[in-house]
XYZ file of C-alpha atoms in Angstrom:
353
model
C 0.309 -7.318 -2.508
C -1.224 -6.391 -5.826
C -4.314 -4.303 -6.230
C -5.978 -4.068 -9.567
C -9.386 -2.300 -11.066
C -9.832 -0.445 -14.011
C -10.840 3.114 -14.710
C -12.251 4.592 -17.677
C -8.055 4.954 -19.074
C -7.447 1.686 -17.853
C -5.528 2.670 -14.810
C -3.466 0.001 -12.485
C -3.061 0.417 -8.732
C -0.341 -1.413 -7.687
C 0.403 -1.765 -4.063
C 4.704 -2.669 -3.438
C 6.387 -2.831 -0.070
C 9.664 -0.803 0.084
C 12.437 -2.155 1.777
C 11.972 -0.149 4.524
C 8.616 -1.561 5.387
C 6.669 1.121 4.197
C 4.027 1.206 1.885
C 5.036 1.991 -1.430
C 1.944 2.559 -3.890
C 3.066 2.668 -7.748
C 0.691 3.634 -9.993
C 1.064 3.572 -13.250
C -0.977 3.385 -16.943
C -1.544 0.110 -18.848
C -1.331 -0.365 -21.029
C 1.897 2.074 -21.124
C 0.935 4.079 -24.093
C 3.905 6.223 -23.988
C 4.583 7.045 -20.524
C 6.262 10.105 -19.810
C 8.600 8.674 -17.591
C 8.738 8.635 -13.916
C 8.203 10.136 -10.438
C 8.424 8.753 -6.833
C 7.136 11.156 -3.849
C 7.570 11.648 -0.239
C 4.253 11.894 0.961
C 3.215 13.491 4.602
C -0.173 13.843 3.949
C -2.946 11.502 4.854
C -2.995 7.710 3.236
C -5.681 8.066 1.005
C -4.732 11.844 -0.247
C -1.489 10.516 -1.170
C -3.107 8.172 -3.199
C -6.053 10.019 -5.075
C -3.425 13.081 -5.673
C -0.761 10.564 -6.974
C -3.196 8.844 -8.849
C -4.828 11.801 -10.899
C -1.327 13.345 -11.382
C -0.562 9.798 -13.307
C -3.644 9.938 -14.999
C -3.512 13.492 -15.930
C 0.162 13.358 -17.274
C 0.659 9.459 -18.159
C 3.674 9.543 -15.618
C 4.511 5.943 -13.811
C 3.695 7.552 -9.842
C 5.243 6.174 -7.063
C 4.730 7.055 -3.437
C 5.992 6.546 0.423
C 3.987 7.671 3.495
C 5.739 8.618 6.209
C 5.080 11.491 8.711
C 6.928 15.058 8.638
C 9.515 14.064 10.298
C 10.208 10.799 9.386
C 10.689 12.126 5.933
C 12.919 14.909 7.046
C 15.149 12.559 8.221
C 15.071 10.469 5.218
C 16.023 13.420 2.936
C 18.817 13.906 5.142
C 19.892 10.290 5.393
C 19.825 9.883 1.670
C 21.371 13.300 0.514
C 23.742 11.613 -1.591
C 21.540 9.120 -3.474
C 17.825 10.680 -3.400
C 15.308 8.211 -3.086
C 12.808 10.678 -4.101
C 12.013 13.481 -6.114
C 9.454 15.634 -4.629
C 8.257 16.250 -0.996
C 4.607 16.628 -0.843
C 2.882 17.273 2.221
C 3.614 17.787 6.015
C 3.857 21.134 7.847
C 5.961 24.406 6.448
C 9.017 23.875 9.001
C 10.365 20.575 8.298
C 10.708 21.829 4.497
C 12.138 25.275 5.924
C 15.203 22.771 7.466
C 15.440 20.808 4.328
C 15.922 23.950 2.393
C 18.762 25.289 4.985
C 20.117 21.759 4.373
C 20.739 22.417 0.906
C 18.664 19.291 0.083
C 15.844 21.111 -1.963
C 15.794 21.642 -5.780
C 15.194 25.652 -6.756
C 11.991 25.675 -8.711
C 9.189 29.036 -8.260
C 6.304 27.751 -10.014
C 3.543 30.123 -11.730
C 1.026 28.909 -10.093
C 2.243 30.562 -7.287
C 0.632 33.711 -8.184
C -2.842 32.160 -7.116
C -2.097 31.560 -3.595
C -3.811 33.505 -1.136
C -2.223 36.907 -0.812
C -1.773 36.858 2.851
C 1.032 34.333 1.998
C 2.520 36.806 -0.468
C 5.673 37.954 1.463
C 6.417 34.324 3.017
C 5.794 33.308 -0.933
C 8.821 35.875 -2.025
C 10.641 34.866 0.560
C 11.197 30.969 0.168
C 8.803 30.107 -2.811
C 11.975 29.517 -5.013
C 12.238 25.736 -3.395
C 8.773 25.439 -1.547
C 5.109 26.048 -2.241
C 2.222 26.215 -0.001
C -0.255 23.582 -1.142
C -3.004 24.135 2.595
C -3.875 25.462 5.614
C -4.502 23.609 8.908
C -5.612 25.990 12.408
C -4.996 24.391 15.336
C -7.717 22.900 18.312
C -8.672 20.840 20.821
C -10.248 17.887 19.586
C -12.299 15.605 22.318
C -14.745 12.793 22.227
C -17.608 14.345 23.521
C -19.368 11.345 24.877
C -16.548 10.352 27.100
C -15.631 13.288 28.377
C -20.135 13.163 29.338
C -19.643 9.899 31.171
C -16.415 10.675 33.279
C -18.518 14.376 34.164
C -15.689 16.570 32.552
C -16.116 19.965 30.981
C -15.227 20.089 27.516
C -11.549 22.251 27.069
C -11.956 25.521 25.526
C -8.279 26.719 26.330
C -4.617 25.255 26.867
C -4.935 26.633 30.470
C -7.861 23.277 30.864
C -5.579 20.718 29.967
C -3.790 21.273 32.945
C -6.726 20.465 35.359
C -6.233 17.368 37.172
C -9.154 16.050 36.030
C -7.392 15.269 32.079
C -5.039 12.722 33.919
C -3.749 9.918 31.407
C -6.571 11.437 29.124
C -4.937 13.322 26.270
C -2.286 12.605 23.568
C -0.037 14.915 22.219
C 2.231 14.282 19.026
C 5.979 13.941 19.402
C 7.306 16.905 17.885
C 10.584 15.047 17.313
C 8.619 12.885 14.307
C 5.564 15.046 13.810
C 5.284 18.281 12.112
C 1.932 18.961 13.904
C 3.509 18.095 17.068
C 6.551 20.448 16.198
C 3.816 23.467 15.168
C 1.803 23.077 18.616
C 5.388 24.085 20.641
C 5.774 27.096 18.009
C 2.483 28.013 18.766
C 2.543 27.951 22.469
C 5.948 29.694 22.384
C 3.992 32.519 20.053
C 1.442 32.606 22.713
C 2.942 32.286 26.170
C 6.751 33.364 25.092
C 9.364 30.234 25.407
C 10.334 30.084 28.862
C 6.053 30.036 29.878
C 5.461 27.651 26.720
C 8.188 24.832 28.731
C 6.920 25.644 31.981
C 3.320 24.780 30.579
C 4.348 21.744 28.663
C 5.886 20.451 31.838
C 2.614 20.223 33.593
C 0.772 19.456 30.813
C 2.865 15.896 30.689
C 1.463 14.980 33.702
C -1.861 14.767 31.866
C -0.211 13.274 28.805
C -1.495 9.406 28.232
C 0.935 8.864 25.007
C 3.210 11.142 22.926
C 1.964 10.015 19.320
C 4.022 9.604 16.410
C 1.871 11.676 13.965
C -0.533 14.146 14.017
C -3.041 12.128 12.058
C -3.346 9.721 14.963
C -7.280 11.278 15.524
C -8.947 7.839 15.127
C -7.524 7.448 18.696
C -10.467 10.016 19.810
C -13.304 8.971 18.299
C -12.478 5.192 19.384
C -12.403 6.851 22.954
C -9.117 5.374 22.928
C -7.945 9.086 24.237
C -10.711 11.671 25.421
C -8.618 14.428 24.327
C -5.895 15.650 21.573
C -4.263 18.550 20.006
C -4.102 18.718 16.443
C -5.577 20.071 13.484
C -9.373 20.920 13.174
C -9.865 19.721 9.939
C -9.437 16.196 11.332
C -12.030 16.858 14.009
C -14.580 17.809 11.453
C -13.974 14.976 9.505
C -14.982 12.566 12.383
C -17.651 14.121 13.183
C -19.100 14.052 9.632
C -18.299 10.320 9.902
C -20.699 10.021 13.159
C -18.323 9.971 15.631
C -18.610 11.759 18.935
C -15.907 14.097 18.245
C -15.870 18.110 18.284
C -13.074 20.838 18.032
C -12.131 23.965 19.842
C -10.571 26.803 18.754
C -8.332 27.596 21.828
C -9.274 30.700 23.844
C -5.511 31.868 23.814
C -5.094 32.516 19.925
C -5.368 30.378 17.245
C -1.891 28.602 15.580
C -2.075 27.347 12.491
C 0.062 25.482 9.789
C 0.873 25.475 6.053
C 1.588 22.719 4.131
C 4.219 22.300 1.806
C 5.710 21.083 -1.312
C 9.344 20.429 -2.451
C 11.528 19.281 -5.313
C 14.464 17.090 -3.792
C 17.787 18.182 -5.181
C 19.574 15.922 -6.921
C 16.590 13.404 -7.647
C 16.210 11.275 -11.003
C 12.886 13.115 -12.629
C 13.542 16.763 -12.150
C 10.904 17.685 -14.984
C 8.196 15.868 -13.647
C 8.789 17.018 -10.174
C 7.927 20.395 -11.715
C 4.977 19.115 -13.464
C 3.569 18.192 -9.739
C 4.379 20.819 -8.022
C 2.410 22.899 -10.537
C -0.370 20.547 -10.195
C -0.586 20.414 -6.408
C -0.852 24.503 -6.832
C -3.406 24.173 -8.895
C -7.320 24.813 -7.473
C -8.138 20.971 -9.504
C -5.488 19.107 -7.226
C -6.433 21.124 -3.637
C -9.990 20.113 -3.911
C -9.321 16.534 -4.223
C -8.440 16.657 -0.632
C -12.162 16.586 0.523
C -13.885 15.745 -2.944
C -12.290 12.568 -2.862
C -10.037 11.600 -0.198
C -11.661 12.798 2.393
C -9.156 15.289 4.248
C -10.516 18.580 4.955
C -7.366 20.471 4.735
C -8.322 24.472 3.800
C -6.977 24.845 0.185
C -4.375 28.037 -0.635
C -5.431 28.453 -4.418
C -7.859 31.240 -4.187
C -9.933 29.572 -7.077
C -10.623 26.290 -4.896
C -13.375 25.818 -2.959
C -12.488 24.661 0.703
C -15.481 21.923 2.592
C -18.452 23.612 3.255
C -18.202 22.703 6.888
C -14.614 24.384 7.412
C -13.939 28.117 8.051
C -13.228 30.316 5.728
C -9.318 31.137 6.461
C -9.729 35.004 6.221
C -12.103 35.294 9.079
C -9.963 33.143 11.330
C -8.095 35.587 13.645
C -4.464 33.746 13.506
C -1.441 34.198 15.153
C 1.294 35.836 13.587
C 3.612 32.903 13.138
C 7.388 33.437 12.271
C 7.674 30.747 10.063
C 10.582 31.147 8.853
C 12.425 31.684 12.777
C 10.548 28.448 13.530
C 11.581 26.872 10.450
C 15.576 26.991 11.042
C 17.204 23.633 11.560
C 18.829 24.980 13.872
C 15.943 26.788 15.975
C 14.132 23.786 15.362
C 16.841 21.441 16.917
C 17.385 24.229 19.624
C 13.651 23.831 20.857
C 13.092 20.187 20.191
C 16.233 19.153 22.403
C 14.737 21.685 25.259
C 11.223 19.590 24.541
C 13.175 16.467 25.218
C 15.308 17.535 28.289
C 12.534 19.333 30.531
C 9.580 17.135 29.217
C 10.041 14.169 27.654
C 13.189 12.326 28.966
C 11.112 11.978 32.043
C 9.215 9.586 30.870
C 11.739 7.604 29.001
């Protein structure tokens, strides 16, 4: 499929299919007029935000921009699969974790960017710590998202807390994303094990799957609320927001137990084939321009970390949210992760399967 329209410097969409059967969007200048090479991503971000980032990187620095969508872990496991002929050359996108493992892998390029220095200060020490391979690009806080109007009909009391999903009443009502391929799902176990401690956090989960309609694949899988396709998910509140602003019948919690958030990242692949311009977009992705084409143009409301951008009006401002203290860097071990995601699968999910 081929996708064409021109822009005032005569850009080219072009829409591939990689052999993989994902989409592969390459986007490129024509005519070429010099092109400064090229530069293929790993993108864990929402569709269209991989595209209108990709796109004004291209346009910005006449690179030929390719990309691949593919949830947090998905691409984690590609990055692994492919360590001895990268595929890629920069991460961008998805939860902190995932890139945490990548890095312990040895599979990320060392690159500290300047831009670094105008992320938010309360990411300072996690910044010193384990900026010299990955940057944080957003924020995301954690909720309950429900469709409103069918939770009215059926008579149930909108969640405010973990504790209500357990009520018998959320039967084959709510989805939850498979931590084993989604970084969101992944970042809800942290945060329960932050809140409840890990033995409690299992224990909960447990019940909780007795509620549990489908374990999703990603985290971006919101659409399935405001079809009423599920009356209830956990996820992100930025995506909650957005629905609503689109007229849907969707609102967010905060849960009454703490609030859990996530970062998102961005990472140079080691070994890949355009190390220069890998650099050239991580410094752009840092920058305040790049983090508010998230909800200027592609409609994702993630909170931007540059403390020149401006976040969506109808988001919170990140320093009055009262957030957990996550241990990022505990949670994002391979081997803590593994530890906690095989526990998810023997006391929760192999039940099911």
């Amino acid at each position: 499929m081929t996708l064409s329209f021109s822009l005032k410097n005569s850009f080219k969409l072009t829409a591939l299919s990689s052999v993989l059967g994902c989409g592969l969007l390459g986007l490129s200048l024509s005519p070429p007029a010099q092109a400064e090479g090229k530069l293929v991503l790993y993108c864990s971000v929402q569709n269209t935000t991989c595209e209108k980032v990709a796109r004004a990187f291209s346009k910005k620095y006449n690179v030929d921009t390719q990309f691949v969508r593919n949830s947090t872990g998905t691409v984690l496991g590609k990055i692994k699969a492919e360590k001895e002929n990268p595929q890629a050359d920069v991460w961008y996108g998805g939860t902190l974790e995932p890139h945490f493992q990548a890095r312990d892998a040895g599979l990320l390029e060392t690159y500290r960017s300047p831009l670094q220095k105008e992320i938010m200060p309360q990411f300072k020490k996690l910044t010193e710590q384990r900026g010299d391979t990955t940057s944080i690009i957003y924020l995301m806080e954690l909720g309950i998202g429900m469709n409103e109007k069918l939770l009215a009909e059926k008579n149930i009391a909108k969640p405010q807390c973990y504790a209500d999903l357990l009520k018998p009443e959320f039967k084959g009502l709510i989805q939850y994303p498979d931590p084993r391929v989604s970084g969101t799902g992944y970042t809800i176990l942290t945060t329960l094990i932050e809140i409840m401690g890990e033995d409690k956090a299992f224990a909960y989960l447990k019940e909780l799957d007795k509620n549990i309609a489908q374990y999703t694949k990603t985290g971006l899988a919101t659409a399935n609320i405001s079809t009423g396709a599920a009356a209830v998910d956990i996820g992100f509140m930025h995506t909650y927001v957005r629905e609503k602003d689109k007229g849907a019948p969707v609102i967010g919690a905060l849960p009454c137990e703490g609030i859990g958030y996530t970062l998102g990242a961005v990472s140079i692949i080691k070994n890949g084939r355009n190390l220069e311009n890998a650099k050239r977009f991580v410094d752009f992705v840092l920058s305040a321009e790049a983090q508010e084409i998230h909800w200027r143009e592609a409609d994702s409301y993630q909170l931007p970390t540059n403390i020149h951008a401006k976040a969506h009006p109808h988001l919170s401002e990140p320093a009055k949210l009262k957030l957990l203290d996550i241990d990022f860097i505990k949670f994002g071990s391979d081997q803590e992760a593994k530890r906690l995601i095989e526990r998810w699968v023997e006391n929760v999910k192999e039940r099911k399967e």
